[in-house]
Short mmCIF file of C-alpha atoms in Angstrom, two decimals:
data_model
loop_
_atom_site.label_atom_id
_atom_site.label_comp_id
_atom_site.label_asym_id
_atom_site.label_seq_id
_atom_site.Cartn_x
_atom_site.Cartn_y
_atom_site.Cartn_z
CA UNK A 1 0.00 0.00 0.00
CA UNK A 2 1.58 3.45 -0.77
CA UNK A 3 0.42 6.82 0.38
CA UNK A 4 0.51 9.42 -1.78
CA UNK A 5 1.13 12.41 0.47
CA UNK A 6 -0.19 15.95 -1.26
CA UNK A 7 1.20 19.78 0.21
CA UNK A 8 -2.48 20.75 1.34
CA UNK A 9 -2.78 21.08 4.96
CA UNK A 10 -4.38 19.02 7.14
CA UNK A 11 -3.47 15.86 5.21
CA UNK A 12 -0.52 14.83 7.58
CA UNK A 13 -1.98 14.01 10.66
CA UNK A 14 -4.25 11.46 9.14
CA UNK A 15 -2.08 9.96 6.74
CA UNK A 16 0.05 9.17 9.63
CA UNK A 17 -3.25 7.69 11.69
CA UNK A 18 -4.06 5.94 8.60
CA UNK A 19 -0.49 4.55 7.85
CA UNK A 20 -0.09 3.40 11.71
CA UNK A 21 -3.61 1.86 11.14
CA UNK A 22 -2.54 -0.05 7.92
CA UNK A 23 0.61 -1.48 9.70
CA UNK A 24 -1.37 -2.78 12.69
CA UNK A 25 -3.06 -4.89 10.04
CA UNK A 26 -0.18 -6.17 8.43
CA UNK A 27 0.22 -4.04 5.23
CA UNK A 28 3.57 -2.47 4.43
CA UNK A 29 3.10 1.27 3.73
CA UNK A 30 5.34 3.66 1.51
CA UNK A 31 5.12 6.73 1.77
CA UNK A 32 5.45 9.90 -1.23
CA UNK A 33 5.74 13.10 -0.29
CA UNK A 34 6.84 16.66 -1.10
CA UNK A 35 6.94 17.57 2.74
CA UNK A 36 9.94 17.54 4.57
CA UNK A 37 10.42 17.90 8.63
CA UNK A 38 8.97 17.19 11.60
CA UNK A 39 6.63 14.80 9.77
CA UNK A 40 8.99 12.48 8.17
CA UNK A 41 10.36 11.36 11.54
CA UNK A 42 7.09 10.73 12.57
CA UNK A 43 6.48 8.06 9.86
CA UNK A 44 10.20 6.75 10.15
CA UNK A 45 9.37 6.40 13.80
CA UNK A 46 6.82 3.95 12.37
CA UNK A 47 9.63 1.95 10.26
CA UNK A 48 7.87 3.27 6.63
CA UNK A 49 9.51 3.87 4.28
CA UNK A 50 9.28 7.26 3.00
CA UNK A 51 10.76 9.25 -0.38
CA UNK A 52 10.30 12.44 -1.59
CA UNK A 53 8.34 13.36 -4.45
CA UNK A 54 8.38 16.71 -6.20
CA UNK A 55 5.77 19.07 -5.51
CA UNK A 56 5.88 19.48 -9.63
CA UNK A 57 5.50 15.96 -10.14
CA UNK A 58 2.79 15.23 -7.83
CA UNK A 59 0.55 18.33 -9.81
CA UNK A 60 1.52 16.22 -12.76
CA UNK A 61 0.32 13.18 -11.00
CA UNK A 62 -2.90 14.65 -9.89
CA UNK A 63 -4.40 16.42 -13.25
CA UNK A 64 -2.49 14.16 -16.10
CA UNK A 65 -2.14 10.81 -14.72
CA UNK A 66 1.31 10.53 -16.17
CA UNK A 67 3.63 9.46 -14.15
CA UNK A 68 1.88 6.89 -11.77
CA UNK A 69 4.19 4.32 -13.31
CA UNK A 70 6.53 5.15 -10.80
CA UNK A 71 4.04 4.08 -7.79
CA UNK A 72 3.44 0.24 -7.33
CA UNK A 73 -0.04 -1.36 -5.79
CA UNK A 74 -2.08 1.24 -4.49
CA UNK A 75 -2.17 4.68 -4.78
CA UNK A 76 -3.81 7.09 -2.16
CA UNK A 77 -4.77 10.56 -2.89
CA UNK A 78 -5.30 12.42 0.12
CA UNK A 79 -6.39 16.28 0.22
CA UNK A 80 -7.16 17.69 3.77
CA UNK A 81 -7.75 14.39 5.42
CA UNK A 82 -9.98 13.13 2.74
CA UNK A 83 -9.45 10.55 0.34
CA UNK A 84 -10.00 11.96 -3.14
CA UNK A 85 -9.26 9.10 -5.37
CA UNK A 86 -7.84 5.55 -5.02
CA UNK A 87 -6.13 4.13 -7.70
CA UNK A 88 -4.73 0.59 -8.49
CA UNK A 89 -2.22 0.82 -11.42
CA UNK A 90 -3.59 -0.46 -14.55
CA UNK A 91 -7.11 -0.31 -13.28
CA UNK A 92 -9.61 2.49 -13.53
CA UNK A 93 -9.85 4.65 -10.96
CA UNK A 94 -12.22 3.92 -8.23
CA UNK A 95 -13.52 6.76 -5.62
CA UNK A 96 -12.87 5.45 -1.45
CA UNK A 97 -15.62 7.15 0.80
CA UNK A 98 -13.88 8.19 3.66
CA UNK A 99 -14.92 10.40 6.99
CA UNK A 100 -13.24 13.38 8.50
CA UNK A 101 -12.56 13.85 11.98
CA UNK A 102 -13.31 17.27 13.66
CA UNK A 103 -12.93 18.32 17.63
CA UNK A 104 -14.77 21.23 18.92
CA UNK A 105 -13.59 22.65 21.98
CA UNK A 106 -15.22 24.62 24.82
CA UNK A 107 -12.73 26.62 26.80
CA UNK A 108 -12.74 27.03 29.67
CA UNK A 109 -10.06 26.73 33.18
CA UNK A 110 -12.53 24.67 35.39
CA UNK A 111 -13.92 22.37 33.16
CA UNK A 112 -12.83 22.14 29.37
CA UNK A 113 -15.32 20.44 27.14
CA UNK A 114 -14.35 18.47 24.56
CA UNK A 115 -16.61 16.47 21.32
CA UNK A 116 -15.23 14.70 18.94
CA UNK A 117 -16.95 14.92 15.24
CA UNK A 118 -17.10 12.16 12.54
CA UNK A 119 -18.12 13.33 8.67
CA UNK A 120 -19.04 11.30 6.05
CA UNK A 121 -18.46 12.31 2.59
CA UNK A 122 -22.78 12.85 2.57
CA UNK A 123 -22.31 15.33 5.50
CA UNK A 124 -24.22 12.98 8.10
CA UNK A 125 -21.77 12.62 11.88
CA UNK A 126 -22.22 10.94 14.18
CA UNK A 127 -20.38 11.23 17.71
CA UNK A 128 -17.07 10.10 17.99
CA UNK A 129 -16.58 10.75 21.70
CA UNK A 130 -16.95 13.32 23.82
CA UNK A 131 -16.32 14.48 27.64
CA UNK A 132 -14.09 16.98 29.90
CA UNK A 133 -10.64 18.02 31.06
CA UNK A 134 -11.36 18.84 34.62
CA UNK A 135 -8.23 21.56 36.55
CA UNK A 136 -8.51 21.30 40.55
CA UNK A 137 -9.38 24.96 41.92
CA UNK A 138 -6.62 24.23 44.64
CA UNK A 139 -4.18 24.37 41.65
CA UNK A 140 -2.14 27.19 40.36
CA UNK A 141 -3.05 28.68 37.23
CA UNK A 142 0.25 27.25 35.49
CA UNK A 143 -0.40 24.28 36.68
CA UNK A 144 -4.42 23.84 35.45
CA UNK A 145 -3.43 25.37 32.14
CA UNK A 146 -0.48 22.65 31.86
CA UNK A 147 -3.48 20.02 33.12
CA UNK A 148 -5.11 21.26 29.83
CA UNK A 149 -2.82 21.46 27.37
CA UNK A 150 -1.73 17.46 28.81
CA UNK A 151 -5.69 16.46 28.46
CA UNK A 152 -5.53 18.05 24.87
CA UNK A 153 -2.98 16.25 23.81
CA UNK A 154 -4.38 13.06 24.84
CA UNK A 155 -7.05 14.23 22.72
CA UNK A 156 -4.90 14.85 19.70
CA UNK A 157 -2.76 12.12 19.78
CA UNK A 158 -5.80 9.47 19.97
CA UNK A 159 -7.66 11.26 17.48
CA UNK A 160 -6.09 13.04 15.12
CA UNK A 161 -8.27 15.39 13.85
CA UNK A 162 -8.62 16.99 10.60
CA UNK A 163 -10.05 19.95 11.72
CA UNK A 164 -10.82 22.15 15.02
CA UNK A 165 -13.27 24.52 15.84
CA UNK A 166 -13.15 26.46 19.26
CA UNK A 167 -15.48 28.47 20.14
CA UNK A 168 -14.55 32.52 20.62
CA UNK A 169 -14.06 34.43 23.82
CA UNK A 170 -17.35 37.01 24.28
CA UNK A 171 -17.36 39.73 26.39
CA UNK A 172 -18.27 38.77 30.05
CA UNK A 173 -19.43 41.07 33.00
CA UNK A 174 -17.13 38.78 36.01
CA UNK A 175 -13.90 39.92 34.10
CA UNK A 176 -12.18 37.51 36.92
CA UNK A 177 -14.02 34.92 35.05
CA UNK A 178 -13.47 35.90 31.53
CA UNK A 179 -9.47 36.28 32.06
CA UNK A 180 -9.55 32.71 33.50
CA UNK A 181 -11.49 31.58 30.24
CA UNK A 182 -9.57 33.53 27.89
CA UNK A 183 -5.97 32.03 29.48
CA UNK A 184 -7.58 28.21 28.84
CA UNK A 185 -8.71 29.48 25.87
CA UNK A 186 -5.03 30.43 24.93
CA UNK A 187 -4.14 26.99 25.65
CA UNK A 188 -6.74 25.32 23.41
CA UNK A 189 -5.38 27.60 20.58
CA UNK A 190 -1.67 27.16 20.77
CA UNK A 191 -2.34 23.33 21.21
CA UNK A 192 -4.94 22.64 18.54
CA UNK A 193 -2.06 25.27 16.04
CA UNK A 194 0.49 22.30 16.96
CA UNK A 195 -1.17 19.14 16.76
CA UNK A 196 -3.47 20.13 13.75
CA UNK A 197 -3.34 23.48 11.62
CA UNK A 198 -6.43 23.66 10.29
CA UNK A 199 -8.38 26.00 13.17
CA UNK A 200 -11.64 27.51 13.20
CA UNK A 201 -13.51 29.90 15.64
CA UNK A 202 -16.97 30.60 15.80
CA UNK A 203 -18.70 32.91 18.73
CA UNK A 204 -21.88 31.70 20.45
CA UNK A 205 -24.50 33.24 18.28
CA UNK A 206 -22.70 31.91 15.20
CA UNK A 207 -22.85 28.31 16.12
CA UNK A 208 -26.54 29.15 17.64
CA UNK A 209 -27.87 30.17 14.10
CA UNK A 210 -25.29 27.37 12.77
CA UNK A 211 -27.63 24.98 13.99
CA UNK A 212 -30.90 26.39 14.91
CA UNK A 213 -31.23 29.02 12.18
CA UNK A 214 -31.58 31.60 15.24
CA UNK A 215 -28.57 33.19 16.83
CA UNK A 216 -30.07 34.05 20.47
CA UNK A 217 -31.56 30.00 20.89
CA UNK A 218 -31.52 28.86 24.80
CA UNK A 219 -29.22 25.67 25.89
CA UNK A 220 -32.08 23.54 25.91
CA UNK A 221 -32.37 24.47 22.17
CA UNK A 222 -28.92 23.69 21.25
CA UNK A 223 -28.54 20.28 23.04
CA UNK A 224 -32.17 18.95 21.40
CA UNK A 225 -30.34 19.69 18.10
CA UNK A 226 -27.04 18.26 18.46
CA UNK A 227 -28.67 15.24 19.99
CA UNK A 228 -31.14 14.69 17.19
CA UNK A 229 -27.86 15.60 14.40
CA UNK A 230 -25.56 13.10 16.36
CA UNK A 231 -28.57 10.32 16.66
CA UNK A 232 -27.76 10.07 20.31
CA UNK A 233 -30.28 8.41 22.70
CA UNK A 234 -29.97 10.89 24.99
CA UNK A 235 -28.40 15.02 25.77
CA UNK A 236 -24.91 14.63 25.79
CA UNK A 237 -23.57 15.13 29.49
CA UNK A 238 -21.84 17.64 30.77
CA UNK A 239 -23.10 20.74 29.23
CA UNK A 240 -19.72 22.01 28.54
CA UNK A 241 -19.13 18.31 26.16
CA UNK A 242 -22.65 19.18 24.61
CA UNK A 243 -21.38 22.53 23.59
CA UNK A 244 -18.00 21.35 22.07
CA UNK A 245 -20.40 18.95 19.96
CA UNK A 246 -22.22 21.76 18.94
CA UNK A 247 -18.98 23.83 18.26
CA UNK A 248 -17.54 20.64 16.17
CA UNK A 249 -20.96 20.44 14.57
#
């Protein structure tokens, strides 16, 4: 099985998932690639073997179909986590529905809420998993915000998402409060910039008319929606996981 690796963003993080995946079932995995760094030594860390490919080439690859005689068995074409096309050499090509993985996150220095988002190519997700990073108040604030950039990275590392979507800081009248939020907040950023790239943010009354067509809907509102989008039997639990679904969603 080879992996054809393209320069879009977003497209490293899962090929590796998918690559580690492969291996655990016995397939050996190349790997092509015009991208140089910090992610070849994570797939060498995985024993592939990896070999660079011209960014030049690969265009050729992609619109002419010219030079695929230089791939052998499968060929993977990946473009922001999704699979575009998969092609056997000599054979036509045949499309691979795959799903994207998204986390929303809802900052905060208390409780962080967390939900992660599986796509299908049709646009129908369902919940992957979802739950909270919980700081002790006894704690110093270096030491919470370390507690949830540590949960995070759990996060990333078993997930690997494609995208993230974090919902923005609004203006709140306990500015104690909203300077504890906005430092967690900080955290969530810097971590979900390292471990992904491709970063959204959305305020409240976005994500509110997002999903309810209304941008000033109650909690109760929100929660019956993402319940009834995710097909889950019940409201997700806490409310701070049901509102990263709802950011995610």
């Amino acid at each position: 099985t080879n992996l054809w690796l393209d320069g879009f963003a977003g497209t490293e993080s899962w090929c590796y998932a998918m690559a580690n995946e492969l291996i655990k079932r016995g397939h050996t995995v190349d790997v092509y690639t015009p991208m140089t760094g910090k992610i070849f030594k994570e797939f060498q860390k995985l024993g592939i073997k990896l070999s660079f490919a011209g960014k030049y080439d690969l265009i050729l690859d992609n619109h002419n179909k010219t030079n695929l005689n230089k791939f052998k068995g499968v060929v993977i074409h990946t473009c922001h986590g999704i699979i575009k096309e998969e092609r056997q050499i000599g054979e036509n090509t045949r499309l691979q529905k795959v799903r994207m993985i998204i986390l929303g996150i809802d900052p905060g220095l208390a409780t962080l809420g967390y939900g992660v988002v599986e796509k299908d190519e049709k646009g129908n997700c369902r919940a992957v998993d979802y739950g909270v990073v919980l700081t002790p108040k006894a704690e110093d604030l270096p030491v919470r915000l370390a507690i949830l950039e540590q949960g995070l990275i759990q996060i990333f590392e078993k997930y690997h998402p494609d995208e993230v979507a974090v919902e923005e800081l609004f203006f709140s009248k306990n500015i104690t409060t909203g300077i504890a939020v906005a430092h967690a907040r900080g955290v969530a950023l810097l971590t979900a910039t390292k471990h992904c790239g491709k970063l959204y943010e959305y305020t409240p009354m976005q994500i509110k008319q997002a999903l309810t067509g209304y941008g000033r809907a109650d909690k109760h509102q929100i929660q019956s929606v993402v319940t009834s989008m995710l097909r889950l039997n019940a409201i997700p639990r806490p409310d701070d996981a049901a509102d990263a679904l709802a950011i995610a969603l």
